[in-house]
PDB file of C-alpha atoms in Angstrom:
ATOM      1  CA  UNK A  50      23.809   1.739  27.156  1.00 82.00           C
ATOM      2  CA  UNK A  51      25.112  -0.151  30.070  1.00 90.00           C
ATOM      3  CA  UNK A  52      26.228  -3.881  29.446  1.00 94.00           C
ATOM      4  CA  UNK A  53      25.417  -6.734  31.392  1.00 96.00           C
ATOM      5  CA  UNK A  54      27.742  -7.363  34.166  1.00 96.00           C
ATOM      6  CA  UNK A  55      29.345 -11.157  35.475  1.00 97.00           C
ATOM      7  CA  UNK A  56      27.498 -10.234  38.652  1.00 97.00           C
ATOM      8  CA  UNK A  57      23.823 -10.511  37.128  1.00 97.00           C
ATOM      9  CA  UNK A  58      24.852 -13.988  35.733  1.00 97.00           C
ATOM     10  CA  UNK A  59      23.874 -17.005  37.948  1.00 96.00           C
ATOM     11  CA  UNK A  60      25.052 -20.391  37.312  1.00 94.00           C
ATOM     12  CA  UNK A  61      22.402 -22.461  34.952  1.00 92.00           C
ATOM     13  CA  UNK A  62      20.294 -24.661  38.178  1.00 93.00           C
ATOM     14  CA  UNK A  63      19.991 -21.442  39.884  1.00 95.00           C
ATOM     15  CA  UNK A  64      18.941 -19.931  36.706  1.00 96.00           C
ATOM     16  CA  UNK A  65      16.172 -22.735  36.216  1.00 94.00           C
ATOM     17  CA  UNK A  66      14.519 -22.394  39.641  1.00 95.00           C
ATOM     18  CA  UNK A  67      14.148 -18.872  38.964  1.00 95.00           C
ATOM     19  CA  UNK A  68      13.666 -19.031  35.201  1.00 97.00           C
ATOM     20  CA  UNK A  69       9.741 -18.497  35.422  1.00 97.00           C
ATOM     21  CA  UNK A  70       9.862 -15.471  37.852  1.00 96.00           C
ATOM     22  CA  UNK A  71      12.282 -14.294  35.061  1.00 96.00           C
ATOM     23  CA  UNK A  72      10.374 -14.429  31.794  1.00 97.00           C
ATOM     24  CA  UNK A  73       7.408 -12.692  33.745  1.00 97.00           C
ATOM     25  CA  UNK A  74       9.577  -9.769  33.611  1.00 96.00           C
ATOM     26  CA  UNK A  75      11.603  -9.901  30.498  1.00 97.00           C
ATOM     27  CA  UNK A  76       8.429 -11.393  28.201  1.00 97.00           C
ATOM     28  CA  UNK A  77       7.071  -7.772  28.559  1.00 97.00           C
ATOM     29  CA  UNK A  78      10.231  -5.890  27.815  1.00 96.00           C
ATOM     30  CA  UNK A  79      10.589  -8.085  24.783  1.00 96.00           C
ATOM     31  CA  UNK A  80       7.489  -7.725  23.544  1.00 97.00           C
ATOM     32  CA  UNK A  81       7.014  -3.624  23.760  1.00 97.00           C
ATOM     33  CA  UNK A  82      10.538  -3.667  21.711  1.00 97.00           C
ATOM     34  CA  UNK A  83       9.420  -5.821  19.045  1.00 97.00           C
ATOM     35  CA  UNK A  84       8.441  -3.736  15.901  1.00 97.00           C
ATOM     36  CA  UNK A  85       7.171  -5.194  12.886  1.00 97.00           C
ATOM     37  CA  UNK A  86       7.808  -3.802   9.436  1.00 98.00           C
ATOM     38  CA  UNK A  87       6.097  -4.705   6.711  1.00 95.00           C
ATOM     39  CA  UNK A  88       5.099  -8.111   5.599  1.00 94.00           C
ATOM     40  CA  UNK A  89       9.037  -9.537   6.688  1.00 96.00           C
ATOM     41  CA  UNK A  90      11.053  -7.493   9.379  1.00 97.00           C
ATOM     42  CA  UNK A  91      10.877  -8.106  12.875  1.00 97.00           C
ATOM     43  CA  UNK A  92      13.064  -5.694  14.611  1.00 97.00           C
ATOM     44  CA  UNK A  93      13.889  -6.762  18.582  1.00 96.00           C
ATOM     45  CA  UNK A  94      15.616  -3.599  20.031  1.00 97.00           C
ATOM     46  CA  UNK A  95      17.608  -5.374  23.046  1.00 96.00           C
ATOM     47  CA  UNK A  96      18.877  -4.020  26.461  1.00 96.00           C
ATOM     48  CA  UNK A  97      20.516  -5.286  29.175  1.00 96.00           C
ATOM     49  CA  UNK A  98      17.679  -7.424  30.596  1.00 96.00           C
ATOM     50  CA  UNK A  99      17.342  -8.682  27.342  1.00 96.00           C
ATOM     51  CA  UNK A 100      20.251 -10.023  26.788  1.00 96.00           C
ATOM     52  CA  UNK A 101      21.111 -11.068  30.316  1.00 97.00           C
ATOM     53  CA  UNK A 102      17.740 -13.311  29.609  1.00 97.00           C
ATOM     54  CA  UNK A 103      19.574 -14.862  26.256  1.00 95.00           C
ATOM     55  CA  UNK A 104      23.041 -15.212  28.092  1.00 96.00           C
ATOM     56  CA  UNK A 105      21.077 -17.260  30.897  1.00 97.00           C
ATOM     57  CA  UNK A 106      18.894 -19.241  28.119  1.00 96.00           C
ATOM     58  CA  UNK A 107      22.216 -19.805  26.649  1.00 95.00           C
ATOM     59  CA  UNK A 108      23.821 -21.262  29.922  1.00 95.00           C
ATOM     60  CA  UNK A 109      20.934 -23.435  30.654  1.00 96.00           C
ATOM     61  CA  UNK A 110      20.494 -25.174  27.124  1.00 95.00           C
ATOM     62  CA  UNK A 111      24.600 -25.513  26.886  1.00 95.00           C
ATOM     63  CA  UNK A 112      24.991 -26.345  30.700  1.00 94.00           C
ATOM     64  CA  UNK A 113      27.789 -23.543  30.661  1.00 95.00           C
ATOM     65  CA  UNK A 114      29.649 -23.357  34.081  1.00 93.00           C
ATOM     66  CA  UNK A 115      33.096 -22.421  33.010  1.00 95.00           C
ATOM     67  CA  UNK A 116      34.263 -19.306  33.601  1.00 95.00           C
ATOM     68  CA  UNK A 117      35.986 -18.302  30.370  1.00 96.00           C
ATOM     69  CA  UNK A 118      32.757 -19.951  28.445  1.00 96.00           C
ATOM     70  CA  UNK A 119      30.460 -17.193  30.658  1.00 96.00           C
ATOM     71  CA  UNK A 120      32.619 -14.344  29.781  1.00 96.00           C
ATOM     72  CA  UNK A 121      32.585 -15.232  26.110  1.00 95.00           C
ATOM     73  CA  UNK A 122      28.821 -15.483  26.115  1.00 95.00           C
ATOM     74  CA  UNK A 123      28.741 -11.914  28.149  1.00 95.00           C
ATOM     75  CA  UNK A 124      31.423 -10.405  25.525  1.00 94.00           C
ATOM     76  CA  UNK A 125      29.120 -11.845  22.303  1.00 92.00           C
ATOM     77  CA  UNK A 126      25.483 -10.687  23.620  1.00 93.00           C
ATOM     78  CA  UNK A 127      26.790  -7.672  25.078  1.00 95.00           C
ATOM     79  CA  UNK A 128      27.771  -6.521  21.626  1.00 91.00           C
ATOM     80  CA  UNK A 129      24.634  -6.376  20.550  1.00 91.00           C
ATOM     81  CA  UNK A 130      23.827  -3.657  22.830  1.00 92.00           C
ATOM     82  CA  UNK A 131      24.367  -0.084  21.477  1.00 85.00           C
ATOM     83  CA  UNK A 132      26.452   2.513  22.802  1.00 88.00           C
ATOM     84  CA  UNK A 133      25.970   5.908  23.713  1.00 91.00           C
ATOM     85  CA  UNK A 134      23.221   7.084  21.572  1.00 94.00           C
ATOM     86  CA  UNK A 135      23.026   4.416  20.078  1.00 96.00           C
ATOM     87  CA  UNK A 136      19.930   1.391  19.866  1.00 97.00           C
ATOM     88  CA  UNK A 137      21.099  -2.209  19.265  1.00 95.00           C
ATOM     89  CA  UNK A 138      18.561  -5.124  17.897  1.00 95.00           C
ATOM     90  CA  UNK A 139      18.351  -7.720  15.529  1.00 93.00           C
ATOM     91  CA  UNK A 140      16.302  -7.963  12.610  1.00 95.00           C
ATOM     92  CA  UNK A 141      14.557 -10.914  11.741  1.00 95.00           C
ATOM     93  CA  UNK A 142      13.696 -11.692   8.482  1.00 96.00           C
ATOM     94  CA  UNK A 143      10.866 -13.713   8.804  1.00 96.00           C
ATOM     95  CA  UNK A 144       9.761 -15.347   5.073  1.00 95.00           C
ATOM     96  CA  UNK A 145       8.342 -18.952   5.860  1.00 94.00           C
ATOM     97  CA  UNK A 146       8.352 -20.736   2.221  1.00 94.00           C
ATOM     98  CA  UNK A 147      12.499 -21.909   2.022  1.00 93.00           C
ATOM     99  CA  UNK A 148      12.398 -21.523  -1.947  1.00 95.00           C
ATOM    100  CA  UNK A 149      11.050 -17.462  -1.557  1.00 95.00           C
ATOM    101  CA  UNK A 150      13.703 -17.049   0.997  1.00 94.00           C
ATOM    102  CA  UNK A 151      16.891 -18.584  -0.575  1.00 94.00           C
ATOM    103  CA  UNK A 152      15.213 -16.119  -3.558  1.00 94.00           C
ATOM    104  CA  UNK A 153      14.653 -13.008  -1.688  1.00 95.00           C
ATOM    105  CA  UNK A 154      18.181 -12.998   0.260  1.00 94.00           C
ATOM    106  CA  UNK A 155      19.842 -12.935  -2.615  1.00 93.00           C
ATOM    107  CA  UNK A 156      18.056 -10.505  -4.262  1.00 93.00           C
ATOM    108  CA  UNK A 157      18.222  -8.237  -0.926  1.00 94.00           C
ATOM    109  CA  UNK A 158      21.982  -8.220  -0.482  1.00 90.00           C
ATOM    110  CA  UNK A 159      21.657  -4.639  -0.292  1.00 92.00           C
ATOM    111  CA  UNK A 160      19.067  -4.396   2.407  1.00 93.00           C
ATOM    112  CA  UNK A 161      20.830  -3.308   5.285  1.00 92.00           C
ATOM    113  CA  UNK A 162      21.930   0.126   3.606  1.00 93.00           C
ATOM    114  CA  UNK A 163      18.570   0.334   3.200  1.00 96.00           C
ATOM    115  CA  UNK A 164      17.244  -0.039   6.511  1.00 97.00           C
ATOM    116  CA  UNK A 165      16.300   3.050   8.878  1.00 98.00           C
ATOM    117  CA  UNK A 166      14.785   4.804  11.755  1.00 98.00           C
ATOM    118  CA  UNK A 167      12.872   7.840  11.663  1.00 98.00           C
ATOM    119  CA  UNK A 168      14.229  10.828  14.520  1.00 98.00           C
ATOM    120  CA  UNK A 169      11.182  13.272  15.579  1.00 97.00           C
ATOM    121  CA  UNK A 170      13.044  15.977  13.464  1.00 96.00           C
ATOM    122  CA  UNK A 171      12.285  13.745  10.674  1.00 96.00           C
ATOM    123  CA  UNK A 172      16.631  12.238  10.096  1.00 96.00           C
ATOM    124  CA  UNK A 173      16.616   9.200   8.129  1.00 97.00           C
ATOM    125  CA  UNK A 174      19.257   7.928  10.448  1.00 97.00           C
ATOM    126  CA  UNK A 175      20.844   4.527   8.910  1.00 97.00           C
ATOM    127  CA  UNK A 176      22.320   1.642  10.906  1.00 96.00           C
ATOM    128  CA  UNK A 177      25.833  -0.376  11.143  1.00 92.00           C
ATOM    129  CA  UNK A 178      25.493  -3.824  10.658  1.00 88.00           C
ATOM    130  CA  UNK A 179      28.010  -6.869  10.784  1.00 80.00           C
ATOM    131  CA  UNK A 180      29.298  -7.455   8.110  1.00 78.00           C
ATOM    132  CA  UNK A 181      29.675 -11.110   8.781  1.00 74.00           C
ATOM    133  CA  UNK A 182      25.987 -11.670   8.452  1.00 74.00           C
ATOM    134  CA  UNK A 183      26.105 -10.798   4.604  1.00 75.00           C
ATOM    135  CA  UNK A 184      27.728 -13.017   2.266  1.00 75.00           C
ATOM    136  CA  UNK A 185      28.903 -12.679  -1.269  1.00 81.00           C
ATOM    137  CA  UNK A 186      25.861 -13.176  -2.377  1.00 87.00           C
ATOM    138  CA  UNK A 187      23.438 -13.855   0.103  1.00 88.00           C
ATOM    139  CA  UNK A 188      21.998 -12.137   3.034  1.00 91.00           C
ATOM    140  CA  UNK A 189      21.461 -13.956   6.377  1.00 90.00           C
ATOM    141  CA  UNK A 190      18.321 -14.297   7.850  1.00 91.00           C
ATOM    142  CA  UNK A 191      19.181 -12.986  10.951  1.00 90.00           C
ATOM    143  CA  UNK A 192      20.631  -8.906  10.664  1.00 90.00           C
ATOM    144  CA  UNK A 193      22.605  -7.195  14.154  1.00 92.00           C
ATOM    145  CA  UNK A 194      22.250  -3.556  13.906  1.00 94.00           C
ATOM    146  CA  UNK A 195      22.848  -0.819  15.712  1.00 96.00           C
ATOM    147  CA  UNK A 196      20.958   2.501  15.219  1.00 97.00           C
ATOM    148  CA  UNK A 197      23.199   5.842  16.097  1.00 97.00           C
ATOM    149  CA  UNK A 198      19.793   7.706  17.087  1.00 97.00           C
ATOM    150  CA  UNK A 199      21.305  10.051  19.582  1.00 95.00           C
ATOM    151  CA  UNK A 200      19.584  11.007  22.935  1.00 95.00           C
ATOM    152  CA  UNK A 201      16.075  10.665  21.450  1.00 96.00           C
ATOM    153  CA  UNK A 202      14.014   7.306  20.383  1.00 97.00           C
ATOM    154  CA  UNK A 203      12.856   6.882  16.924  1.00 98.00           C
ATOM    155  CA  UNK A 204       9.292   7.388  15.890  1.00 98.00           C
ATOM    156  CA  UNK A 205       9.300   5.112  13.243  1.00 98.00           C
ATOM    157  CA  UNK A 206      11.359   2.412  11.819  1.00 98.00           C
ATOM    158  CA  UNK A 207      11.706   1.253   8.231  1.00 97.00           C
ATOM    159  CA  UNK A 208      12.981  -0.396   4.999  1.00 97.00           C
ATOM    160  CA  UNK A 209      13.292   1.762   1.604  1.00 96.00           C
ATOM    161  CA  UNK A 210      14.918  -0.630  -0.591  1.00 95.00           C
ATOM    162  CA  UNK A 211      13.264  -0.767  -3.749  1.00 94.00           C
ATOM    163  CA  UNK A 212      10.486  -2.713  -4.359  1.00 92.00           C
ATOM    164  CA  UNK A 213       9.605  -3.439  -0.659  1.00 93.00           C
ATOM    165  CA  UNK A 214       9.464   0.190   0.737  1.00 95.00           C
ATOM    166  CA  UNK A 215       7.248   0.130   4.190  1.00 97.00           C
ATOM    167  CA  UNK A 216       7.575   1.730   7.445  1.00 97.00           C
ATOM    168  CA  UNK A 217       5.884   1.188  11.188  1.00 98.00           C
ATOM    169  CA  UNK A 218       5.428   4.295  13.173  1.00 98.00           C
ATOM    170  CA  UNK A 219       6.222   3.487  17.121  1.00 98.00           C
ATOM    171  CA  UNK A 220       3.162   3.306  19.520  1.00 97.00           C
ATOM    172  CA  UNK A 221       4.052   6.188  22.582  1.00 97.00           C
ATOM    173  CA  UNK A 222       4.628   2.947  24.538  1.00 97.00           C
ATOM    174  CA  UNK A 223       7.583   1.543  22.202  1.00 98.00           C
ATOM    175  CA  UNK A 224       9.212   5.107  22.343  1.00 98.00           C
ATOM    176  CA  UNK A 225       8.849   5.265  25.781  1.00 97.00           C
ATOM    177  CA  UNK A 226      10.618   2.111  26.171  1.00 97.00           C
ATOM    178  CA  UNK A 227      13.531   2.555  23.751  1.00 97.00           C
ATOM    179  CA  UNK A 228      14.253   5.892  25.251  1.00 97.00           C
ATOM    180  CA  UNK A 229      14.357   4.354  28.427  1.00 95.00           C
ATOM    181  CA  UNK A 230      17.036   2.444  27.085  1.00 95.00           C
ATOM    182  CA  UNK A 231      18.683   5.464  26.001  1.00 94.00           C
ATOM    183  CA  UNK A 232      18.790   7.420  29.295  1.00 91.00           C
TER     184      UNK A 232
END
């Protein structure tokens, strides 16, 4: 997948007089690549719109104008992005109550070797995740993944770790978009 270029980035003011025209288009693209699984998983597959929207959201809130601060926010969102074959996204993990949370991130330090998408052939096809968003013994809210799915969108993403085992097949639409992203 291609990463967002310095040349795509405007400065922040430029950024807010064009900031509605912007979310008109990238509102849609978020929304089509948002799958829910489950009762707790929000997976947001990300492309370069995407995250040229959070790398300009970013500049505005931080009033970033310096050039070596832009190029670290372009080298940090970027990553998210898969490669070749590959679909990048984070996963939410969306459990309101703050007691069931602390509770259920511990207990799911395991959770991201258990995480999946579905190929058409019917490959399980499992995910790298940072590392740095697991702790000894507690899992962050907030999961960046990257599925190696090949040439061909998923048709269905899911969890199988015991206990909370669910899956959400993709609507044509979704598949269509992620394998846009692909091409």
């Amino acid at each position: 997948m291609r990463t967002v270029e310095r040349s795509e980035i405007v400065d922040y003011q430029t950024y807010e007089d064009l900031r509605q025209e912007f979310q008109n288009e990238v509102f849609p693209a978020k929304a089509i690549r948002r799958i829910r699984v489950g009762e707790w998983f929000n997976f947001l597959f990300e492309n370069p719109l995407t995250i040229r929207y959070q790398i300009q959201e970013m500049m505005r809130v931080e009033k970033i104008v310096r050039e070596d601060a832009i190029q670290h926010e372009l080298k940090t969102y970027n990553g998210l992005l898969g490669g070749d074959g590959e679909l990048g996204c984070s996963l939410l993990i969306e459990i309101e109550d703050v007691e069931d949370r602390d509770v259920k991130l511990r207990e799911w330090l395991e959770l991201p070797e258990h995480l999946h998408a579905l190929l058409p052939d019917g490959t399980k096809v499992r995910p790298s995740f940072d590392e740095g968003q697991r702790g000894r013994d507690r899992l962050s809210s907030v999961q960046y993944i990257k599925f190696p799915v090949g040439s061909t969108a998923p048709t269905a993403i899911g969890v199988d770790l015991p206990g909370i085992e669910c899956e959400t097949t993709l609507s044509e639409e979704q598949r269509a978009a992620l394998q846009e992203d692909l091409d």
